[in-house]
Amino acid sequence: MPAKSEPLDLTAVRVPRHVAIIMDGNGRWARKRNLPRVAGHRAGAENLRRIINACVEFGIKILTIYAFSTENWERPESEVRGLMKIFTRVLDQELSELHAQGVCLHHLGDLNGIEPELQQKVLDALELTKSNDRLTLNVAFNYGGRAEILHAVREMLGDGISPDELTEELFSSYLFTSGLPDPDLVIRTSGELRISNFLIWQAAYAEYYATPCYWPDFDREELYEALVAYSQRERRFGALPEDGD
Ligand code: IPE
Ligand code: IPE
Ligand code: MG
């Protein structure tokens, strides 16, 4: 267990129900230290434990993390292989603790194309944790927002949905996030200001927060800062605030 950290004033923040994180900057974190990129991915995977603990502490109910995009297959084969190894190891080493902690795992994305052994580990993890309800952890792995939308459309056509039946609610129910509320806050680490095909439907009205901090350095205090910023936002959803004239 990590050392007990400083208390943070949680009464000063509005805690979002659903936080989504684009965990970016592992490669640059490693480069800065003259380490291979894969060392950055390892440090990033370790950081996940800290952030999951912080989410539980802060009372966030749903955390969605972008772990591997449909476009990340374009990276060198050695890096992809290294990432798959890390995912396998995280499942092997962390699953029992995640389960004990009451984390319910969901997978967003396509398991086809993932090596069978890892596919099976993911399916076993989903089954093991399905009744937990302390924190829902959605892992976007081999995930792309466009691919998700096409997948939903294909399924709807297969189900014979007619144009008049189609509503936003029905469409949402065909996405990988079916049954879950949309993200309130999307955080991107590493200073990039783009969405990179992440939750492009679900985050239509999310608040965005970007920090220059690389993902392996994004800690509990950084997450708290993001919640402070979120608390200062006025969410309008296209309408006017109560006191608007
Ligand atoms: C995020 O870090 C992890 C994945 C995309 C799998 P990057 O690997 O994108 O790190 P940078 O952006 O090159 O620093
Ligand atoms: C987004 O980061 C994907 C993940 C964090 C898994 P990338 O590093 O792949 O995104 P781009 O290429 O900078 O847009
Ligand atoms: Mg990146």
mmCIF file of C-alpha atoms and ligand atoms in Angstrom:
data_model
loop_
_atom_site.group_PDB
_atom_site.id
_atom_site.type_symbol
_atom_site.label_atom_id
_atom_site.label_comp_id
_atom_site.label_asym_id
_atom_site.label_seq_id
_atom_site.Cartn_x
_atom_site.Cartn_y
_atom_site.Cartn_z
ATOM 1 C CA MET A 1 0.000 0.000 0.000
ATOM 2 C CA PRO A 2 1.243 3.526 -0.702
ATOM 3 C CA ALA A 3 2.181 5.802 2.189
ATOM 4 C CA LYS A 4 -0.717 7.758 3.649
ATOM 5 C CA SER A 5 -0.998 11.019 1.756
ATOM 6 C CA GLU A 6 -1.891 14.504 2.872
ATOM 7 C CA PRO A 7 -5.591 15.155 3.420
ATOM 8 C CA LEU A 8 -7.217 17.191 0.647
ATOM 9 C CA ASP A 9 -10.282 19.334 1.165
ATOM 10 C CA LEU A 10 -12.979 17.384 -0.616
ATOM 11 C CA THR A 11 -15.706 19.693 0.648
ATOM 12 C CA ALA A 12 -14.200 22.370 -1.637
ATOM 13 C CA VAL A 13 -14.850 20.390 -4.825
ATOM 14 C CA ARG A 14 -17.817 19.103 -6.773
ATOM 15 C CA VAL A 15 -16.964 15.492 -7.479
ATOM 16 C CA PRO A 16 -17.954 14.374 -10.978
ATOM 17 C CA ARG A 17 -19.729 11.058 -11.237
ATOM 18 C CA HIS A 18 -17.818 9.928 -14.319
ATOM 19 C CA VAL A 19 -14.228 10.890 -15.101
ATOM 20 C CA ALA A 20 -12.521 9.790 -18.315
ATOM 21 C CA ILE A 21 -8.760 10.021 -18.796
ATOM 22 C CA ILE A 22 -6.600 10.043 -21.917
ATOM 23 C CA MET A 23 -3.459 8.679 -20.284
ATOM 24 C CA ASP A 24 -0.902 10.309 -22.573
ATOM 25 C CA GLY A 25 2.806 11.091 -22.377
ATOM 26 C CA ASN A 26 4.372 7.790 -21.338
ATOM 27 C CA GLY A 27 6.850 7.896 -24.218
ATOM 28 C CA ARG A 28 7.989 11.457 -23.493
ATOM 29 C CA TRP A 29 8.238 10.691 -19.772
ATOM 30 C CA ALA A 30 10.666 7.883 -20.636
ATOM 31 C CA ARG A 31 12.600 9.911 -23.221
ATOM 32 C CA LYS A 32 13.185 12.664 -20.668
ATOM 33 C CA ARG A 33 14.904 10.054 -18.516
ATOM 34 C CA ASN A 34 16.836 8.423 -21.370
ATOM 35 C CA LEU A 35 14.763 5.285 -20.951
ATOM 36 C CA PRO A 36 13.085 3.212 -23.658
ATOM 37 C CA ARG A 37 9.452 4.097 -24.378
ATOM 38 C CA VAL A 38 8.268 0.832 -22.907
ATOM 39 C CA ALA A 39 9.679 1.901 -19.518
ATOM 40 C CA GLY A 40 7.280 4.842 -19.728
ATOM 41 C CA HIS A 41 4.409 2.459 -20.365
ATOM 42 C CA ARG A 42 5.435 0.414 -17.340
ATOM 43 C CA ALA A 43 5.521 3.550 -15.175
ATOM 44 C CA GLY A 44 2.142 4.532 -16.625
ATOM 45 C CA ALA A 45 0.645 1.174 -15.699
ATOM 46 C CA GLU A 46 1.953 1.541 -12.137
ATOM 47 C CA ASN A 47 0.398 4.970 -11.902
ATOM 48 C CA LEU A 48 -2.996 3.517 -12.593
ATOM 49 C CA ARG A 49 -3.032 1.949 -9.143
ATOM 50 C CA ARG A 50 -2.543 5.395 -7.515
ATOM 51 C CA ILE A 51 -5.274 6.975 -9.594
ATOM 52 C CA ILE A 52 -7.749 4.168 -8.936
ATOM 53 C CA ASN A 53 -7.102 4.568 -5.202
ATOM 54 C CA ALA A 54 -7.609 8.323 -5.502
ATOM 55 C CA CYS A 55 -10.878 7.866 -7.396
ATOM 56 C CA VAL A 56 -12.171 5.587 -4.652
ATOM 57 C CA GLU A 57 -11.011 8.091 -2.018
ATOM 58 C CA PHE A 58 -12.652 11.041 -3.808
ATOM 59 C CA GLY A 59 -15.930 9.200 -4.342
ATOM 60 C CA ILE A 60 -15.771 9.136 -8.157
ATOM 61 C CA LYS A 61 -18.110 6.326 -9.209
ATOM 62 C CA ILE A 62 -16.997 5.749 -12.802
ATOM 63 C CA LEU A 63 -13.498 6.003 -14.252
ATOM 64 C CA THR A 64 -12.868 5.430 -17.943
ATOM 65 C CA ILE A 65 -9.281 5.110 -19.098
ATOM 66 C CA TYR A 66 -7.923 5.157 -22.636
ATOM 67 C CA ALA A 67 -5.372 2.362 -22.663
ATOM 68 C CA PHE A 68 -4.929 1.490 -26.346
ATOM 69 C CA SER A 69 -6.563 3.045 -29.387
ATOM 70 C CA THR A 70 -7.505 1.447 -32.703
ATOM 71 C CA GLU A 71 -4.817 3.726 -34.172
ATOM 72 C CA ASN A 72 -2.105 2.599 -31.758
ATOM 73 C CA TRP A 73 -1.629 -0.551 -33.903
ATOM 74 C CA GLU A 74 0.283 1.784 -36.245
ATOM 75 C CA ARG A 75 3.148 1.941 -33.742
ATOM 76 C CA PRO A 76 6.257 -0.228 -34.170
ATOM 77 C CA GLU A 77 5.533 -3.882 -33.544
ATOM 78 C CA SER A 78 7.981 -4.012 -30.641
ATOM 79 C CA GLU A 79 6.129 -1.234 -28.806
ATOM 80 C CA VAL A 80 2.736 -2.884 -29.410
ATOM 81 C CA ARG A 81 4.133 -6.177 -28.141
ATOM 82 C CA GLY A 82 5.537 -4.426 -25.058
ATOM 83 C CA LEU A 83 2.161 -2.812 -24.367
ATOM 84 C CA MET A 84 0.299 -6.143 -24.665
ATOM 85 C CA LYS A 85 2.777 -7.696 -22.229
ATOM 86 C CA ILE A 86 2.131 -4.881 -19.764
ATOM 87 C CA PHE A 87 -1.661 -5.277 -20.042
ATOM 88 C CA THR A 88 -1.280 -8.994 -19.396
ATOM 89 C CA ARG A 89 0.917 -8.363 -16.386
ATOM 90 C CA VAL A 90 -1.395 -5.732 -14.943
ATOM 91 C CA LEU A 91 -4.296 -8.178 -15.128
ATOM 92 C CA ASP A 92 -2.224 -10.945 -13.540
ATOM 93 C CA GLN A 93 -0.895 -8.775 -10.732
ATOM 94 C CA GLU A 94 -3.697 -6.343 -9.998
ATOM 95 C CA LEU A 95 -6.928 -8.223 -10.576
ATOM 96 C CA SER A 96 -7.345 -9.724 -7.124
ATOM 97 C CA GLU A 97 -6.709 -6.373 -5.440
ATOM 98 C CA LEU A 98 -9.080 -4.574 -7.795
ATOM 99 C CA HIS A 99 -11.723 -7.174 -7.003
ATOM 100 C CA ALA A 100 -11.112 -6.858 -3.243
ATOM 101 C CA GLN A 101 -11.424 -3.103 -3.579
ATOM 102 C CA GLY A 102 -14.870 -3.434 -5.171
ATOM 103 C CA VAL A 103 -13.892 -2.395 -8.687
ATOM 104 C CA CYS A 104 -16.227 -3.513 -11.475
ATOM 105 C CA LEU A 105 -14.322 -3.803 -14.747
ATOM 106 C CA HIS A 106 -15.833 -3.070 -18.158
ATOM 107 C CA HIS A 107 -14.138 -3.282 -21.494
ATOM 108 C CA LEU A 108 -14.757 -0.711 -24.226
ATOM 109 C CA GLY A 109 -13.560 -1.767 -27.646
ATOM 110 C CA ASP A 110 -13.018 -4.827 -29.750
ATOM 111 C CA LEU A 111 -11.364 -7.911 -28.300
ATOM 112 C CA ASN A 112 -11.008 -9.434 -31.775
ATOM 113 C CA GLY A 113 -7.461 -8.928 -32.914
ATOM 114 C CA ILE A 114 -6.117 -9.290 -29.374
ATOM 115 C CA GLU A 115 -4.093 -12.430 -28.740
ATOM 116 C CA PRO A 116 -6.388 -15.214 -27.432
ATOM 117 C CA GLU A 117 -4.655 -15.608 -24.061
ATOM 118 C CA LEU A 118 -5.073 -11.916 -23.235
ATOM 119 C CA GLN A 119 -8.647 -11.950 -24.559
ATOM 120 C CA GLN A 120 -9.455 -14.753 -22.141
ATOM 121 C CA LYS A 121 -7.853 -12.914 -19.215
ATOM 122 C CA VAL A 122 -9.980 -9.853 -19.982
ATOM 123 C CA LEU A 123 -13.169 -11.950 -20.170
ATOM 124 C CA ASP A 124 -12.308 -13.681 -16.874
ATOM 125 C CA ALA A 125 -11.668 -10.307 -15.208
ATOM 126 C CA LEU A 126 -15.030 -8.946 -16.388
ATOM 127 C CA GLU A 127 -16.806 -12.032 -15.082
ATOM 128 C CA LEU A 128 -15.013 -11.982 -11.711
ATOM 129 C CA THR A 129 -15.756 -8.325 -10.985
ATOM 130 C CA LYS A 130 -19.213 -7.946 -12.541
ATOM 131 C CA SER A 131 -21.108 -7.620 -9.246
ATOM 132 C CA ASN A 132 -18.765 -5.039 -7.677
ATOM 133 C CA ASP A 133 -20.101 -1.530 -7.290
ATOM 134 C CA ARG A 134 -17.605 0.695 -5.515
ATOM 135 C CA LEU A 135 -15.946 1.962 -8.684
ATOM 136 C CA THR A 136 -16.774 1.112 -12.294
ATOM 137 C CA LEU A 137 -13.548 1.017 -14.275
ATOM 138 C CA ASN A 138 -14.018 1.119 -18.034
ATOM 139 C CA VAL A 139 -10.894 0.181 -19.896
ATOM 140 C CA ALA A 140 -10.861 1.462 -23.471
ATOM 141 C CA PHE A 141 -8.569 -1.091 -25.038
ATOM 142 C CA ASN A 142 -8.430 -1.525 -28.801
ATOM 143 C CA TYR A 143 -10.995 1.263 -28.720
ATOM 144 C CA GLY A 144 -11.798 4.001 -31.220
ATOM 145 C CA GLY A 145 -14.826 6.271 -31.123
ATOM 146 C CA ARG A 146 -15.432 5.954 -34.855
ATOM 147 C CA ALA A 147 -15.106 2.174 -34.800
ATOM 148 C CA GLU A 148 -17.517 2.121 -31.844
ATOM 149 C CA ILE A 149 -20.100 4.124 -33.793
ATOM 150 C CA LEU A 150 -19.784 1.865 -36.843
ATOM 151 C CA HIS A 151 -20.097 -1.185 -34.586
ATOM 152 C CA ALA A 152 -23.287 0.256 -33.100
ATOM 153 C CA VAL A 153 -24.744 1.008 -36.545
ATOM 154 C CA ARG A 154 -23.960 -2.513 -37.766
ATOM 155 C CA GLU A 155 -25.646 -4.031 -34.711
ATOM 156 C CA MET A 156 -28.703 -1.814 -35.143
ATOM 157 C CA LEU A 157 -29.021 -2.757 -38.799
ATOM 158 C CA GLY A 158 -28.674 -6.412 -37.798
ATOM 159 C CA ASP A 159 -31.484 -5.951 -35.277
ATOM 160 C CA GLY A 160 -33.672 -4.413 -37.983
ATOM 161 C CA ILE A 161 -34.054 -1.052 -36.208
ATOM 162 C CA SER A 162 -36.121 1.237 -38.419
ATOM 163 C CA PRO A 163 -35.313 4.931 -38.964
ATOM 164 C CA ASP A 164 -38.373 6.068 -36.944
ATOM 165 C CA GLU A 165 -37.311 4.018 -33.937
ATOM 166 C CA LEU A 166 -33.850 5.588 -33.812
ATOM 167 C CA THR A 167 -33.335 7.966 -30.898
ATOM 168 C CA GLU A 168 -30.224 9.198 -29.108
ATOM 169 C CA GLU A 169 -31.096 6.926 -26.179
ATOM 170 C CA LEU A 170 -31.436 3.876 -28.406
ATOM 171 C CA PHE A 171 -28.196 4.688 -30.213
ATOM 172 C CA SER A 172 -26.371 5.112 -26.882
ATOM 173 C CA SER A 173 -27.607 1.708 -25.796
ATOM 174 C CA TYR A 174 -25.676 0.139 -28.697
ATOM 175 C CA LEU A 175 -22.381 1.725 -27.663
ATOM 176 C CA PHE A 176 -19.821 -0.064 -25.483
ATOM 177 C CA THR A 177 -20.813 2.294 -22.646
ATOM 178 C CA SER A 178 -24.429 1.121 -22.739
ATOM 179 C CA GLY A 179 -26.187 1.749 -19.429
ATOM 180 C CA LEU A 180 -23.494 4.109 -18.117
ATOM 181 C CA PRO A 181 -23.893 7.873 -17.763
ATOM 182 C CA ASP A 182 -21.815 10.074 -20.071
ATOM 183 C CA PRO A 183 -18.467 11.360 -18.780
ATOM 184 C CA ASP A 184 -18.679 14.639 -16.870
ATOM 185 C CA LEU A 185 -14.977 15.377 -17.087
ATOM 186 C CA VAL A 186 -12.401 14.311 -19.681
ATOM 187 C CA ILE A 187 -8.783 14.757 -18.614
ATOM 188 C CA ARG A 188 -5.843 14.600 -21.007
ATOM 189 C CA THR A 189 -2.321 14.464 -19.685
ATOM 190 C CA SER A 190 0.874 15.463 -21.528
ATOM 191 C CA GLY A 191 -0.306 18.822 -22.836
ATOM 192 C CA GLU A 192 -1.909 17.664 -26.080
ATOM 193 C CA LEU A 193 -5.199 19.376 -26.843
ATOM 194 C CA ARG A 194 -7.008 16.791 -28.915
ATOM 195 C CA ILE A 195 -9.539 14.052 -28.392
ATOM 196 C CA SER A 196 -7.776 11.344 -30.444
ATOM 197 C CA ASN A 197 -10.964 9.376 -31.193
ATOM 198 C CA PHE A 198 -11.949 8.975 -27.520
ATOM 199 C CA LEU A 199 -15.642 8.825 -26.528
ATOM 200 C CA ILE A 200 -16.597 11.110 -29.390
ATOM 201 C CA TRP A 201 -20.312 10.472 -28.900
ATOM 202 C CA GLN A 202 -20.411 10.222 -25.104
ATOM 203 C CA ALA A 203 -18.267 13.282 -24.350
ATOM 204 C CA ALA A 204 -20.457 15.676 -26.349
ATOM 205 C CA TYR A 205 -21.082 17.759 -23.206
ATOM 206 C CA ALA A 206 -18.154 16.723 -21.027
ATOM 207 C CA GLU A 207 -15.911 19.347 -19.492
ATOM 208 C CA TYR A 208 -12.332 19.108 -20.772
ATOM 209 C CA TYR A 209 -9.200 19.493 -18.683
ATOM 210 C CA ALA A 210 -5.673 19.332 -20.046
ATOM 211 C CA THR A 211 -2.478 19.298 -18.033
ATOM 212 C CA PRO A 212 1.147 19.315 -19.237
ATOM 213 C CA CYS A 213 1.929 16.607 -16.686
ATOM 214 C CA TYR A 214 2.918 13.286 -18.289
ATOM 215 C CA TRP A 215 0.712 10.378 -17.298
ATOM 216 C CA PRO A 216 3.243 8.526 -15.075
ATOM 217 C CA ASP A 217 3.542 11.735 -12.979
ATOM 218 C CA PHE A 218 -0.199 12.439 -12.804
ATOM 219 C CA ASP A 219 -0.894 11.743 -9.137
ATOM 220 C CA ARG A 220 -3.649 12.172 -6.563
ATOM 221 C CA GLU A 221 -2.891 15.901 -6.138
ATOM 222 C CA GLU A 222 -3.011 16.435 -9.920
ATOM 223 C CA LEU A 223 -6.365 14.665 -10.048
ATOM 224 C CA TYR A 224 -7.585 16.865 -7.211
ATOM 225 C CA GLU A 225 -6.498 19.955 -9.206
ATOM 226 C CA ALA A 226 -8.572 18.698 -12.133
ATOM 227 C CA LEU A 227 -11.585 18.374 -9.820
ATOM 228 C CA VAL A 228 -11.009 21.917 -8.540
ATOM 229 C CA ALA A 229 -11.012 23.193 -12.133
ATOM 230 C CA TYR A 230 -14.128 21.146 -12.918
ATOM 231 C CA SER A 231 -15.889 22.604 -9.882
ATOM 232 C CA GLN A 232 -15.398 26.093 -11.297
ATOM 233 C CA ARG A 233 -17.009 25.284 -14.622
ATOM 234 C CA GLU A 234 -20.549 26.240 -15.440
ATOM 235 C CA ARG A 235 -22.203 23.419 -17.328
ATOM 236 C CA ARG A 236 -24.926 24.734 -19.584
ATOM 237 C CA PHE A 237 -25.791 21.923 -21.991
ATOM 238 C CA GLY A 238 -26.852 24.562 -24.483
ATOM 239 C CA ALA A 239 -29.336 26.210 -22.132
ATOM 240 C CA LEU A 240 -28.902 29.367 -20.059
ATOM 241 C CA PRO A 241 -27.926 29.451 -16.396
ATOM 242 C CA GLU A 242 -30.771 29.814 -13.875
ATOM 243 C CA ASP A 243 -30.019 33.486 -13.236
ATOM 244 C CA GLY A 244 -29.457 34.394 -16.934
ATOM 245 C CA ASP A 245 -31.697 37.144 -18.323
HETATM 246 C C1 IPE B 1 0.153 7.013 -23.939
HETATM 247 O O1 IPE B 1 1.478 7.445 -24.019
HETATM 248 C C2 IPE B 1 0.040 5.505 -23.960
HETATM 249 C C3 IPE B 1 -0.518 4.943 -25.193
HETATM 250 C C4 IPE B 1 -0.925 5.623 -26.216
HETATM 251 C C5 IPE B 1 -0.625 3.486 -25.261
HETATM 252 P P1 IPE B 1 2.216 7.614 -25.401
HETATM 253 O O2 IPE B 1 2.873 6.332 -25.756
HETATM 254 O O3 IPE B 1 1.306 8.145 -26.440
HETATM 255 O O4 IPE B 1 3.310 8.689 -25.018
HETATM 256 P P2 IPE B 1 3.807 9.909 -25.919
HETATM 257 O O5 IPE B 1 2.572 10.679 -26.315
HETATM 258 O O6 IPE B 1 4.515 9.333 -27.111
HETATM 259 O O7 IPE B 1 4.703 10.688 -25.023
HETATM 260 C C1 IPE B 2 -4.330 8.543 -27.296
HETATM 261 O O1 IPE B 2 -2.994 8.881 -27.236
HETATM 262 C C2 IPE B 2 -4.498 7.072 -27.034
HETATM 263 C C3 IPE B 2 -4.216 6.618 -25.680
HETATM 264 C C4 IPE B 2 -3.870 7.367 -24.671
HETATM 265 C C5 IPE B 2 -4.368 5.203 -25.475
HETATM 266 P P1 IPE B 2 -2.067 8.907 -28.542
HETATM 267 O O2 IPE B 2 -0.713 9.290 -28.093
HETATM 268 O O3 IPE B 2 -2.192 7.625 -29.276
HETATM 269 O O4 IPE B 2 -2.752 10.031 -29.418
HETATM 270 P P2 IPE B 2 -2.150 10.963 -30.543
HETATM 271 O O5 IPE B 2 -1.518 10.061 -31.559
HETATM 272 O O6 IPE B 2 -1.133 11.836 -29.883
HETATM 273 O O7 IPE B 2 -3.299 11.750 -31.049
HETATM 274 MG MG MG B 3 0.792 9.993 -27.031
#
